Short mmCIF file of C-alpha atoms in Angstrom, two decimals:
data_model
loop_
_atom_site.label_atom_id
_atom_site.label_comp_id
_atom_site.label_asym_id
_atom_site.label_seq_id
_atom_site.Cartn_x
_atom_site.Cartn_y
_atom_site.Cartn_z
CA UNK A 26 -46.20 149.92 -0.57
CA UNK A 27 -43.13 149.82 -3.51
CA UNK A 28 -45.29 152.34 -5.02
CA UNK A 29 -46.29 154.60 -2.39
CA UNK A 30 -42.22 154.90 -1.66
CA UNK A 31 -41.06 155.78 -5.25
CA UNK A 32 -44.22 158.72 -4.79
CA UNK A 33 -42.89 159.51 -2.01
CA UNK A 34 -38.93 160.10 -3.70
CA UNK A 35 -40.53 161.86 -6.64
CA UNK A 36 -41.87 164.58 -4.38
CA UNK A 37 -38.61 165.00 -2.69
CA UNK A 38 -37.21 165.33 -5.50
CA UNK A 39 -39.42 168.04 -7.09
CA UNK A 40 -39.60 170.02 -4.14
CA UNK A 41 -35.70 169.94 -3.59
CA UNK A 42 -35.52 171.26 -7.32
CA UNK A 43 -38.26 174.02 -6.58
CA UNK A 44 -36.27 175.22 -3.67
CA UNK A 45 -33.47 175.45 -5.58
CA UNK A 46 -34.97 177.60 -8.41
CA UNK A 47 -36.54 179.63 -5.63
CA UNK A 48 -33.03 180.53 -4.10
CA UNK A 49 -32.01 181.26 -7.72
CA UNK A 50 -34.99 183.55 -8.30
CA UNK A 51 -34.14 185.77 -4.63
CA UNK A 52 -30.74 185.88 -5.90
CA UNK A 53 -29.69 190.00 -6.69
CA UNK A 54 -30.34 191.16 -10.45
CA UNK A 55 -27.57 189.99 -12.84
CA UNK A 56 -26.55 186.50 -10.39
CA UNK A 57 -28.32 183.56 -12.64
CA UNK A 58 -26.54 181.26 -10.27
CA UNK A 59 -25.58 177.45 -11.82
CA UNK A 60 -27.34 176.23 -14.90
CA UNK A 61 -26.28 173.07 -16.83
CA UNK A 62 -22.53 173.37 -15.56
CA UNK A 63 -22.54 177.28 -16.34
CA UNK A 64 -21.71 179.68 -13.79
CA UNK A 65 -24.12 182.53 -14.20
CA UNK A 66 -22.44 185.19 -11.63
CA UNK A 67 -21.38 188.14 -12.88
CA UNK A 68 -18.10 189.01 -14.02
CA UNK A 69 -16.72 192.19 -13.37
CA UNK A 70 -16.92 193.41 -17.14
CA UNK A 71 -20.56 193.11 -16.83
CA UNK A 72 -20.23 194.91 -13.62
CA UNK A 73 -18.71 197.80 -15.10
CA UNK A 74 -21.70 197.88 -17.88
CA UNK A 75 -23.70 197.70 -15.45
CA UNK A 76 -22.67 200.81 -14.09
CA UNK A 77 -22.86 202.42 -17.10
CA UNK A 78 -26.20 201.76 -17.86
CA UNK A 79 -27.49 202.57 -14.20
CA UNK A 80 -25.43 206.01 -14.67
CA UNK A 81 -24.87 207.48 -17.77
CA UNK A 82 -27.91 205.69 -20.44
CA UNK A 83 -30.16 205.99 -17.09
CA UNK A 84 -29.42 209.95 -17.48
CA UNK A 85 -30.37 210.32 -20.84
CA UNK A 86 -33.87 208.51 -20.24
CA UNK A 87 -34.18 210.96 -17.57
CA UNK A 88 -33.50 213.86 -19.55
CA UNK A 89 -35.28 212.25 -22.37
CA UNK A 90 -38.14 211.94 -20.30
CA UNK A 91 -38.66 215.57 -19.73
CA UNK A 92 -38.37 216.42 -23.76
CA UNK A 93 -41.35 213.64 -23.96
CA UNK A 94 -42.54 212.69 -27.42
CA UNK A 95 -40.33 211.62 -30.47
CA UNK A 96 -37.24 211.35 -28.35
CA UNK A 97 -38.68 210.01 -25.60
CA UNK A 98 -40.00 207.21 -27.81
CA UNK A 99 -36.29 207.07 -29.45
CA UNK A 100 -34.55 206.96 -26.19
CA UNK A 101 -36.52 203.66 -24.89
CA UNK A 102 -35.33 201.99 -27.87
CA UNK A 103 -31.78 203.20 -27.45
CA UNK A 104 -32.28 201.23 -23.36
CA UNK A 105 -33.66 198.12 -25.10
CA UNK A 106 -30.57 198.37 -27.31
CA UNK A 107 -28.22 198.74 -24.46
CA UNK A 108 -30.12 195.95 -22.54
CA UNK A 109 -29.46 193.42 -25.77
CA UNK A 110 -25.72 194.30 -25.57
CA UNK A 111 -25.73 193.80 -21.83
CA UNK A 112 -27.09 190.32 -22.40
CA UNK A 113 -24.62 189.91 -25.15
CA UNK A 114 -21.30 190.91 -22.60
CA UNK A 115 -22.95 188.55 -20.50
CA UNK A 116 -23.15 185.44 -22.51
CA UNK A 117 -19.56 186.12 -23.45
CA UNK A 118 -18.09 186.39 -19.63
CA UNK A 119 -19.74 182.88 -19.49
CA UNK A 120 -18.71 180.94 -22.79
CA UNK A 121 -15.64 180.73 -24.90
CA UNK A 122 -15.97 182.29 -29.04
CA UNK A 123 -18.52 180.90 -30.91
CA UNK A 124 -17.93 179.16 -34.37
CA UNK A 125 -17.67 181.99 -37.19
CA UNK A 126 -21.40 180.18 -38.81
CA UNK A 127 -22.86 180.93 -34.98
CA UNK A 128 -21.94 184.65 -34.78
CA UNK A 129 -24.45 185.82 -36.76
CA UNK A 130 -27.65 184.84 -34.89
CA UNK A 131 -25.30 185.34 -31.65
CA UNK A 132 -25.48 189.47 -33.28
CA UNK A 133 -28.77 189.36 -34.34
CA UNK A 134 -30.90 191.04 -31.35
CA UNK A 135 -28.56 193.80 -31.31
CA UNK A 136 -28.67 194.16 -34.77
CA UNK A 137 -32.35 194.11 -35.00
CA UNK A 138 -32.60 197.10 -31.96
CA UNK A 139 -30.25 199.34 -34.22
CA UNK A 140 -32.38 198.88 -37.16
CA UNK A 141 -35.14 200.01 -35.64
CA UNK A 142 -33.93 202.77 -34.02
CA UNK A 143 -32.80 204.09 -37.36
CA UNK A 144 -35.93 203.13 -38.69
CA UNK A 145 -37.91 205.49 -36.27
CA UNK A 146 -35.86 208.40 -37.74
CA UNK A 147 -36.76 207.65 -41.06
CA UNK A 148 -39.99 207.63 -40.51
CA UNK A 149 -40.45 210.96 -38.52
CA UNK A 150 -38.57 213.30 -40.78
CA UNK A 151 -41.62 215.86 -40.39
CA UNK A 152 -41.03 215.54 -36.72
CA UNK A 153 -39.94 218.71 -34.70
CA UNK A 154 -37.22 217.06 -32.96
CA UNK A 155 -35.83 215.40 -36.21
CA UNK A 156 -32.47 216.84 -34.87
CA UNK A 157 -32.21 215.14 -31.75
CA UNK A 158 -33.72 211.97 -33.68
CA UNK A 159 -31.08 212.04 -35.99
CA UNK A 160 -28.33 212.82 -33.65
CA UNK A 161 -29.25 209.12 -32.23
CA UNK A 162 -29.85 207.45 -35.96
CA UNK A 163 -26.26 208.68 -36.84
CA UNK A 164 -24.45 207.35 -33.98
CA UNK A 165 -26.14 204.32 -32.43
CA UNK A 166 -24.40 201.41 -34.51
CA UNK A 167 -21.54 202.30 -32.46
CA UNK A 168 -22.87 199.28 -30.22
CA UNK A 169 -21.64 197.29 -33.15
CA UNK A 170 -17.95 197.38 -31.20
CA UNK A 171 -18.09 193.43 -29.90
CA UNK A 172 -17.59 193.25 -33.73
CA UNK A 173 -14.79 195.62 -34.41
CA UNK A 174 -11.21 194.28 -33.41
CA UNK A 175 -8.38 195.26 -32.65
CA UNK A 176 -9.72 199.09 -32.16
CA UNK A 177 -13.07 198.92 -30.98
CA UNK A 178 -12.80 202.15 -28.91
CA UNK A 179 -11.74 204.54 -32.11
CA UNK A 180 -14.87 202.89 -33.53
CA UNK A 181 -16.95 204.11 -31.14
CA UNK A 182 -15.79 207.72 -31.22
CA UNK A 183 -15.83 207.74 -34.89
CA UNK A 184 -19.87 206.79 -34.53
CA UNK A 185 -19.83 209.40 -31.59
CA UNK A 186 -18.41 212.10 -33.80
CA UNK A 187 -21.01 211.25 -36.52
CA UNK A 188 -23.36 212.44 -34.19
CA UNK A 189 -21.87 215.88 -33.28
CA UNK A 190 -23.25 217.04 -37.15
CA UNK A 191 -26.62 217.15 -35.64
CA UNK A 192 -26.27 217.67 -31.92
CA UNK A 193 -24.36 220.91 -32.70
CA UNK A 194 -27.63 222.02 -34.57
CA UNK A 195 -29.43 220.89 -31.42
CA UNK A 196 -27.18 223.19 -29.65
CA UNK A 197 -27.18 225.85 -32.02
CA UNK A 198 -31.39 226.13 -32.02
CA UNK A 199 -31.83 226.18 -27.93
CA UNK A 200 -28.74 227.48 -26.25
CA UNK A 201 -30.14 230.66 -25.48
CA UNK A 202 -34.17 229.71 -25.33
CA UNK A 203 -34.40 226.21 -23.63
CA UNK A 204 -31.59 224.19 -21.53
CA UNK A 205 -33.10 220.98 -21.31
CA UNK A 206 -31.85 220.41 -24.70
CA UNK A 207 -28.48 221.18 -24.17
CA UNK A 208 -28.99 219.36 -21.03
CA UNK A 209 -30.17 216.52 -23.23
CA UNK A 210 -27.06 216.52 -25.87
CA UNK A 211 -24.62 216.01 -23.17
CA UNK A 212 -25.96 213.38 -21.29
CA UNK A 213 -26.51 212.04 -24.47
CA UNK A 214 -22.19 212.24 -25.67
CA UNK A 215 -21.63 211.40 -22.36
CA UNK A 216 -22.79 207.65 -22.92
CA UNK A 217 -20.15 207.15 -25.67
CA UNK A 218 -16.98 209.18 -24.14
CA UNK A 219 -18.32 206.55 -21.08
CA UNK A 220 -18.44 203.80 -23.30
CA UNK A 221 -14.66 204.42 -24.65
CA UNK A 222 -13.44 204.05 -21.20
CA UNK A 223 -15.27 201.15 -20.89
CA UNK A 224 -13.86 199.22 -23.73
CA UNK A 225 -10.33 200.72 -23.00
CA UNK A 226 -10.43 199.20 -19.88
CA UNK A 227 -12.64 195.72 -20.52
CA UNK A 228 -12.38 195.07 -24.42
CA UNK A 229 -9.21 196.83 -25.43
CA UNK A 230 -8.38 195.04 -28.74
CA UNK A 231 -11.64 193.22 -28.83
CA UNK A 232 -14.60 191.45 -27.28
CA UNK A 233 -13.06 188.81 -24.09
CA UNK A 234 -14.88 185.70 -24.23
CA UNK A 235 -14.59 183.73 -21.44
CA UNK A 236 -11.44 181.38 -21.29
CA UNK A 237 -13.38 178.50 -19.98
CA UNK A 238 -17.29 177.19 -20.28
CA UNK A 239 -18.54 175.77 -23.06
CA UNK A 240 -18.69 176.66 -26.66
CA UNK A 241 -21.21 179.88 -27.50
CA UNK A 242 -23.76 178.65 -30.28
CA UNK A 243 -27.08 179.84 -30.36
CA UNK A 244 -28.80 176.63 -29.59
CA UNK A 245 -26.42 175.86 -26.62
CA UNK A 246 -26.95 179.38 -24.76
CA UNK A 247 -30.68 179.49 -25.34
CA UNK A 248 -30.70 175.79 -23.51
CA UNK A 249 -28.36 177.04 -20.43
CA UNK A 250 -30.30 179.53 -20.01
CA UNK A 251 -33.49 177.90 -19.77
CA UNK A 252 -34.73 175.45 -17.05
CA UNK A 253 -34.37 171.26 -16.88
CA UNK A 254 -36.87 169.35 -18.50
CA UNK A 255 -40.25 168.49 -16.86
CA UNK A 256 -39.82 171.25 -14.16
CA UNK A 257 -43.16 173.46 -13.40
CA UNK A 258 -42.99 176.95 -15.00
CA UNK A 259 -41.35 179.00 -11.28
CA UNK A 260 -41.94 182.38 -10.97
CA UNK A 261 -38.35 183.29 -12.23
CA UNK A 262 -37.28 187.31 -12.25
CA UNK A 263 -37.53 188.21 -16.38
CA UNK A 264 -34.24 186.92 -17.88
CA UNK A 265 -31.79 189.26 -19.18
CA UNK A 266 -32.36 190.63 -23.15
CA UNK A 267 -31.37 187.52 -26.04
CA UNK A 268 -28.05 187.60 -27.43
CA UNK A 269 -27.38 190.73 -29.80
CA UNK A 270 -27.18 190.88 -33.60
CA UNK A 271 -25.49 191.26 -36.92
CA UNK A 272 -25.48 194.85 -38.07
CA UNK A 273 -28.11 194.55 -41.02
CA UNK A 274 -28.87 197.63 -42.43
CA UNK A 275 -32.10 195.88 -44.44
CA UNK A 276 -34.00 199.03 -44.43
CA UNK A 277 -31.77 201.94 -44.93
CA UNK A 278 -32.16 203.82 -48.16
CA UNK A 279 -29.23 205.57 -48.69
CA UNK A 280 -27.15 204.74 -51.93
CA UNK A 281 -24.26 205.13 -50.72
CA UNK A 282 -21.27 201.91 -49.78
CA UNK A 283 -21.71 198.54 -47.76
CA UNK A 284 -22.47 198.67 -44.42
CA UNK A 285 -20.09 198.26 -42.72
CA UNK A 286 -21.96 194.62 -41.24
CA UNK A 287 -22.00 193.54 -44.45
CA UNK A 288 -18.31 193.96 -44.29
CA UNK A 289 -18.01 192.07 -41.01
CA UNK A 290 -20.16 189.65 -42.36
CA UNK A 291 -18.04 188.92 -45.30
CA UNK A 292 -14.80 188.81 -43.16
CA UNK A 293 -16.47 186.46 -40.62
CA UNK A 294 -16.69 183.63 -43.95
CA UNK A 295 -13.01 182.60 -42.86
CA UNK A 296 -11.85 179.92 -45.41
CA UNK A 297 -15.08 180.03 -46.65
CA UNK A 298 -14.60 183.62 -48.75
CA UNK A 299 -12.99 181.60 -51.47
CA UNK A 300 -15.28 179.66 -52.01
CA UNK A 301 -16.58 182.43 -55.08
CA UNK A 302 -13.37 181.78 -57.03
CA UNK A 303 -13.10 180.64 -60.27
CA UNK A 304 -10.47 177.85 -61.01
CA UNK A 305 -7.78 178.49 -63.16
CA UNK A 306 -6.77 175.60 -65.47
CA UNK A 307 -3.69 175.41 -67.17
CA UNK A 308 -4.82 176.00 -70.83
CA UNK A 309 -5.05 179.72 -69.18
CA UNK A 310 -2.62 180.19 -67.46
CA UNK A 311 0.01 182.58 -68.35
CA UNK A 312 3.42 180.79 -67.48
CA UNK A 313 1.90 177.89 -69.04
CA UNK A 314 0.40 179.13 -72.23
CA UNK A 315 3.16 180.80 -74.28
CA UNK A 316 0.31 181.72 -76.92
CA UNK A 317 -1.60 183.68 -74.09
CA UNK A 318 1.74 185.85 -73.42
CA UNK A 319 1.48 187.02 -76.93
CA UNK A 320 -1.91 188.53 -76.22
CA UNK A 321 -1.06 189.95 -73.25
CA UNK A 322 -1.74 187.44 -71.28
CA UNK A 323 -5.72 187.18 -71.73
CA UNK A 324 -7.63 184.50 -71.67
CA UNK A 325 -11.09 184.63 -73.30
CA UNK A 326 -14.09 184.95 -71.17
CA UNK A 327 -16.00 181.79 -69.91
CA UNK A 328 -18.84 181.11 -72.05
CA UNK A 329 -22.16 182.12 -69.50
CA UNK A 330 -25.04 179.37 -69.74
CA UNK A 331 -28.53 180.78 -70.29
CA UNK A 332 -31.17 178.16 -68.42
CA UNK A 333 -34.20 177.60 -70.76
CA UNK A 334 -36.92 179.83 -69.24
CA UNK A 335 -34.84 181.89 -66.92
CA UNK A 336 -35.45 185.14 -66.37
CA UNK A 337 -33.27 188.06 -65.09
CA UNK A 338 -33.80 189.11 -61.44
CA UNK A 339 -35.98 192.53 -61.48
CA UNK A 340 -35.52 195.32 -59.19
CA UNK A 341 -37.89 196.40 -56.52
CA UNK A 342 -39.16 200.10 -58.17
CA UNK A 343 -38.24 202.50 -56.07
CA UNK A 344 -40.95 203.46 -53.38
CA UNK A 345 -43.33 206.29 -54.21
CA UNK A 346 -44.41 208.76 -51.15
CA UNK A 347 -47.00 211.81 -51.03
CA UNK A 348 -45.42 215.09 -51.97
CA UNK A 349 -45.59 217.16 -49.43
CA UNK A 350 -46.28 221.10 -48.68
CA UNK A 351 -47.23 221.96 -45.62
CA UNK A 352 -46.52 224.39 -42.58
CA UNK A 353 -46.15 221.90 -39.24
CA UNK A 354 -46.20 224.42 -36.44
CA UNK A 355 -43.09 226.63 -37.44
CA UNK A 356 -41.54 224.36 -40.16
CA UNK A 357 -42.36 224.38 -43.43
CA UNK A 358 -42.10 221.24 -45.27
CA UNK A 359 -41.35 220.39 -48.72
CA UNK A 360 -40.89 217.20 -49.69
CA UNK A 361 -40.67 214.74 -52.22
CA UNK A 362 -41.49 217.18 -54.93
CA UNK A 363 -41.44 216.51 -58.50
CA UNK A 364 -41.27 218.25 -62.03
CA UNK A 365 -42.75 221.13 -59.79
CA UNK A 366 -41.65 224.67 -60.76
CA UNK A 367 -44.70 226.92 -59.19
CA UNK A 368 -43.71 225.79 -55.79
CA UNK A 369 -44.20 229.77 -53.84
CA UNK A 370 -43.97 230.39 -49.84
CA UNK A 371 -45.69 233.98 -49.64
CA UNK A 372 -46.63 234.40 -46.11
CA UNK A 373 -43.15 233.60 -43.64
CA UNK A 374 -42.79 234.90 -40.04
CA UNK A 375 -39.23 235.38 -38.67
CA UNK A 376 -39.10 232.09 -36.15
CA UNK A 377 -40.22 229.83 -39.10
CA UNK A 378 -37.78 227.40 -41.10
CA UNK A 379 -38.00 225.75 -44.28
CA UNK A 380 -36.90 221.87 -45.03
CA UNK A 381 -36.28 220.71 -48.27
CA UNK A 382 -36.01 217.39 -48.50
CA UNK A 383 -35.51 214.69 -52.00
CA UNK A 384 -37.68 216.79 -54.51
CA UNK A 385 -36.29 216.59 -57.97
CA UNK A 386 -36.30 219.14 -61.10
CA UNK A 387 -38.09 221.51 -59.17
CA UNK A 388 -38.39 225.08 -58.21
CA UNK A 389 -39.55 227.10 -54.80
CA UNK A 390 -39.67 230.67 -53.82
CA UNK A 391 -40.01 231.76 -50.75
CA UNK A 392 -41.21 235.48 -49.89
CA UNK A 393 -40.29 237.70 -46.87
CA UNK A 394 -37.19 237.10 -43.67
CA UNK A 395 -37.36 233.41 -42.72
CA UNK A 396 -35.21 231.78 -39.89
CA UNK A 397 -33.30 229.30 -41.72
CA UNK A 398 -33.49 226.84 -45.27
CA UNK A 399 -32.35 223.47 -45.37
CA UNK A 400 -31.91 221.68 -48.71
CA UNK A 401 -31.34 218.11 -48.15
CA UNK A 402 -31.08 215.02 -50.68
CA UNK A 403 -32.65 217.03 -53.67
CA UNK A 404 -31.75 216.72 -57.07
CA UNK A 405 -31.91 219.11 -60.00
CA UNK A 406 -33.13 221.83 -57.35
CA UNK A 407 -33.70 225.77 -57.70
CA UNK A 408 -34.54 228.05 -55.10
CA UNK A 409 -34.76 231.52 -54.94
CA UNK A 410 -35.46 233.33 -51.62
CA UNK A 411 -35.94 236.66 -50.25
CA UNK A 412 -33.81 236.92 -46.80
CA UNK A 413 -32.54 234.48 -43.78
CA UNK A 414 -31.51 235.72 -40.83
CA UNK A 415 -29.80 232.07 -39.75
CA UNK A 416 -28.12 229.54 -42.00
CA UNK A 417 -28.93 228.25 -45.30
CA UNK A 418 -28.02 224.57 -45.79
CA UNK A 419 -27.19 222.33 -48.61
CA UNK A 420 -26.55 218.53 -47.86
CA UNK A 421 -26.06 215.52 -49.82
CA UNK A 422 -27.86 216.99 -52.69
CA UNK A 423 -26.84 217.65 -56.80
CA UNK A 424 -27.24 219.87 -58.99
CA UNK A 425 -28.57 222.84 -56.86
CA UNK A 426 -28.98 226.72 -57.79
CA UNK A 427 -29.48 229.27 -55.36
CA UNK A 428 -30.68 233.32 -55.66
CA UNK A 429 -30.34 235.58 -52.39
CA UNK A 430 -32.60 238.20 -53.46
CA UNK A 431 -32.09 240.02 -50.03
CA UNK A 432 -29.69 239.09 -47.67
CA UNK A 433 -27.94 235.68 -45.90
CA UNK A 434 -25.09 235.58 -43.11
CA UNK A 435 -24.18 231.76 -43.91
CA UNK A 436 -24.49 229.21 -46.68
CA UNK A 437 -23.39 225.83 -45.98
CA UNK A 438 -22.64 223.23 -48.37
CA UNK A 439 -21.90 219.90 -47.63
CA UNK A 440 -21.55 216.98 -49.57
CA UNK A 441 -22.96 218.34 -52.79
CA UNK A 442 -21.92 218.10 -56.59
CA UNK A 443 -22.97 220.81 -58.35
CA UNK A 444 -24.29 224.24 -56.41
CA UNK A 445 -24.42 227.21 -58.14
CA UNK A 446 -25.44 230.27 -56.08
CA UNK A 447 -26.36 234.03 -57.35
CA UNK A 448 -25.78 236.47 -55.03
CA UNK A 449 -27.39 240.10 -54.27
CA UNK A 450 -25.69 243.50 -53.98
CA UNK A 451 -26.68 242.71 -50.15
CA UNK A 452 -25.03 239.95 -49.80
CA UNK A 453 -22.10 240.43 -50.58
CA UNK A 454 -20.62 239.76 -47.22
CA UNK A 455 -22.47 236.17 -46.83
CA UNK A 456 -19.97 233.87 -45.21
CA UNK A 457 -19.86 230.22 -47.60
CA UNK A 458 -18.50 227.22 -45.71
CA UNK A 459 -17.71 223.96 -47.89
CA UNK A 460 -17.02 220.39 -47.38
CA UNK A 461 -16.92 217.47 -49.11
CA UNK A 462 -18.65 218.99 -52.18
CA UNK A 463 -17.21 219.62 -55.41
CA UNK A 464 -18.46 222.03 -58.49
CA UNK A 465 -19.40 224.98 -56.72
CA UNK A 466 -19.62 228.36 -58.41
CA UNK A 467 -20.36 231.88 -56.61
CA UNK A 468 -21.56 234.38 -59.21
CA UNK A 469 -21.35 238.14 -58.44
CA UNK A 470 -23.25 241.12 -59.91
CA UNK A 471 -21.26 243.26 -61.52
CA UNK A 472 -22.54 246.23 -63.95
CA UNK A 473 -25.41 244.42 -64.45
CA UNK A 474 -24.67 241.24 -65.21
CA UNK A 475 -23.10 237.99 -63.26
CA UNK A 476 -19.66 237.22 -62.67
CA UNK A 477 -18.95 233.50 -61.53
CA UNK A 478 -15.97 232.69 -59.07
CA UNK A 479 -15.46 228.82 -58.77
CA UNK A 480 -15.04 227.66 -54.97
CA UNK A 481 -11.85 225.86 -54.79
CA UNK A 482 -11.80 221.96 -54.59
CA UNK A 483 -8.15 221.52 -54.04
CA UNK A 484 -5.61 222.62 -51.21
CA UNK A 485 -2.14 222.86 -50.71
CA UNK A 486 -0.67 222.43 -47.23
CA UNK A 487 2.91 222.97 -46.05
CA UNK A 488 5.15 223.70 -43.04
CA UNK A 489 5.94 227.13 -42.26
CA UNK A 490 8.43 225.99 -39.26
CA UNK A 491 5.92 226.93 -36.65
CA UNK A 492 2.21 225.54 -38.09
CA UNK A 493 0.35 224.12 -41.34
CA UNK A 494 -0.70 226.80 -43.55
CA UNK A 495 -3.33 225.99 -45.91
CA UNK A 496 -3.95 227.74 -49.44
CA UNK A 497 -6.13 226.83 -52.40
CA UNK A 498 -4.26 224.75 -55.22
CA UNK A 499 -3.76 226.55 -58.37
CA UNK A 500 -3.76 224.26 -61.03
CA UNK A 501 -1.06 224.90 -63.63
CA UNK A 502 -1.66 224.64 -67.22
#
């Protein structure tokens, strides 16, 4: 009888428990009720995301949607990314700052969703909507924000204006022939201007973590979150997205500085950063060491011990990939070109483009009015073209030279060292716009020969009591 009573409490027990996760699970989307002494409603930060995602990122899926394809594909990712933060804002309405050792698998999810994101670009550079691709590539890490302190919002527009490079070119190709993409690029900015106001209002100097609650680690907030022990699997709704990530960019191969999560990473050592420095004994110290003031106050290097058998770390070769040379619909892509210097284009149409992209000490020709060229990441380059009727690009490349047999409205060069471009009688009136580059020579005809002009590097700016005026520096000798 003893026995059949204690049954009896057992099942009270479990089916008092299962009506209480049933309540939970009928509760509206975002309200995680009471969980191991956690209050799960939402607070009104997470609100206010909320309302951002179901307005302005729930736009650009829409518009998204009707481009289909590539950025279709990229704008999913670009949810899931928003979803990770939203879990992130979450966790830290509901738990006070985590220890500096927990942030980094705190930031990992997020992390891990910009990575990819980027990732897709990379690996669709022969796609037609590479624009719009990298348009989101460029400007995405601005979720890294719950990072940046005490100006996250300038951080976001920064990322926002990285963008505006290749949503202008967006712009530029289908104002006047299709509207969804324009309609695309704005609902696209208008996630970030949204997501300034946001953090102005929410997160002005910095991520908020919650004032009371427990201590965020990633072992205690993947236990609150998750049911009692010995409790039946319920039929919960899907939790929210894990806790966001460090910004790793693993993958990226551009040479260029640190991330800027590497940066955050190093900062987020605390005491730990000095950890890497070499003690200073007194035999080498200066104010110690009268001898060592005589030499200028240098010590000799510590001797370096070489472990029997040890061998010096090797670096990964860098990847190969498949030249290419193909026309893809109406772009013609080169790529990845080497030692090539018979490279000819003899049969263009006037909607088809050209992109150049990381071939090295090599040549191409191309024959007949084409819309526009774009050289980008090439080394040791030469091309020599008949006429464009658009823009002819240089980016982020070295050591380029250009001949306009015909004629060209625009050259742009833009973060470039080295571009040397030969001119036609034709073109004479070809607009060149500069930035960021340096070594840049124009070189003229003139009674039969060349005549090179050097684009100036250097400007002087003063105040001429109403505005700046801006002039090219004349170095004096």
């Amino acid at each position: 009888m003893a026995e059949m009573q204690g049954l009896v409490e057992r099942l009270e027990r479990a089916v008092g428990r299962l009506e209480l996760l049933s309540s939970v699970s009928h509760q509206p989307s975002g309200n995680f009720g009471e969980i191991n002494g956690v209050n799960r409603g939402v607070a009104p930060s997470v609100e206010a995301f909320d309302k951002l995602m179901n307005s302005m990122v729930a736009e650009f899926l829409k518009k998204s949607k009707i481009l289909a394809g590539d950025v279709e594909t990229h704008a999913e990712m670009v949810h899931s990314a928003f979803q990770a933060q939203r879990a992130f804002l979450l966790m830290a309405s509901q738990y006070q700052q985590p220890q500096e050792n927990d942030v980094a698998a705190l930031l990992k999810p997020i992390s891990e969703k910009i990575q990819e994101i980027q990732t897709f670009r990379e690996r669709n550079r022969g796609s037609t909507m590479f624009n719009h691709l990298s348009a989101v590539s460029e400007s995405i890490p601005a979720l890294g924000w719950i990072a940046v302190s005490p100006k996250p919002g300038p951080y976001v527009k920064e990322m926002n204006d990285a963008a505006t490079f290749y949503t202008n070119r967006v712009l530029k190709d289908y104002k006047h022939s299709d509207l969804r993409h324009v309609d695309w690029v704005k609902s696209y900015l208008n996630i970030w201007s949204e997501l300034q106001a946001y953090i102005k209002e929410h997160h002005t100097t910095g991520l908020t973590w919650s004032k009371t609650g427990p201590v965020a680690s990633a072992t205690a907030t993947l236990s609150a979150l998750s049911p009692g022990p010995g409790l039946p699997p319920p039929p919960p709704p899907p939790p929210p997205p894990g806790p966001p990530p460090l910004f790793e960019n693993e993958g990226r191969e551009e040479e260029s500085s640190p991330s800027r999560s590497a940066l955050f990473a190093q900062l987020n050592q605390g005491e730990a950063i000095t950890k890497g420095l070499r003690h200073v004994t007194d035999a080498q110290k200066t104010y110690k060491n009268p001898s060592l003031r005589a030499q200028g106050g240098q010590s000799p290097p510590p001797t370096k011990r070489h472990t029997a058998g040890a061998t010096p770390p090797q670096s990964r070769p860098p990847q190969k990939h498949a030249p290419v040379f193909e026309l893809e619909g109406k772009k013609w892509r080169v790529e990845y070109q080497e030692d090539k210097n018979d490279l000819v284009i003899s049969e263009t149409e006037l909607k088809q483009v050209a992109y150049i992209f990381k071939c090295n000490k090599s040549t191409l020709q191309i024959k007949g009015k084409i819309n526009s060229i774009t050289i980008d990441n090439c080394k040791k380059f030469g091309l020599v073209f008949d006429n464009a009727v658009g823009i002819v690009e240089v980016i982020n490349s070295k050591d380029i030279q250009m001949q306009v047999m015909g004629k060209v409205p625009t050259i742009s060069i833009n973060k470039t060292e080295g571009c040397h471009i030969y001119l036609s009688e034709d073109a004479l009136d070809c607009e060149i716009v500069s930035a960021k580059s340096s070594e840049m020579n124009i070189l003229i005809p003139q009674d039969g020969d060349y005549r090179e002009f050097p684009v100036p590097e250097q400007f002087k700016t003063a105040w001429d009591g109403s505005k700046l005026v801006t002039v090219p520096a004349e170095i004096m000798g």
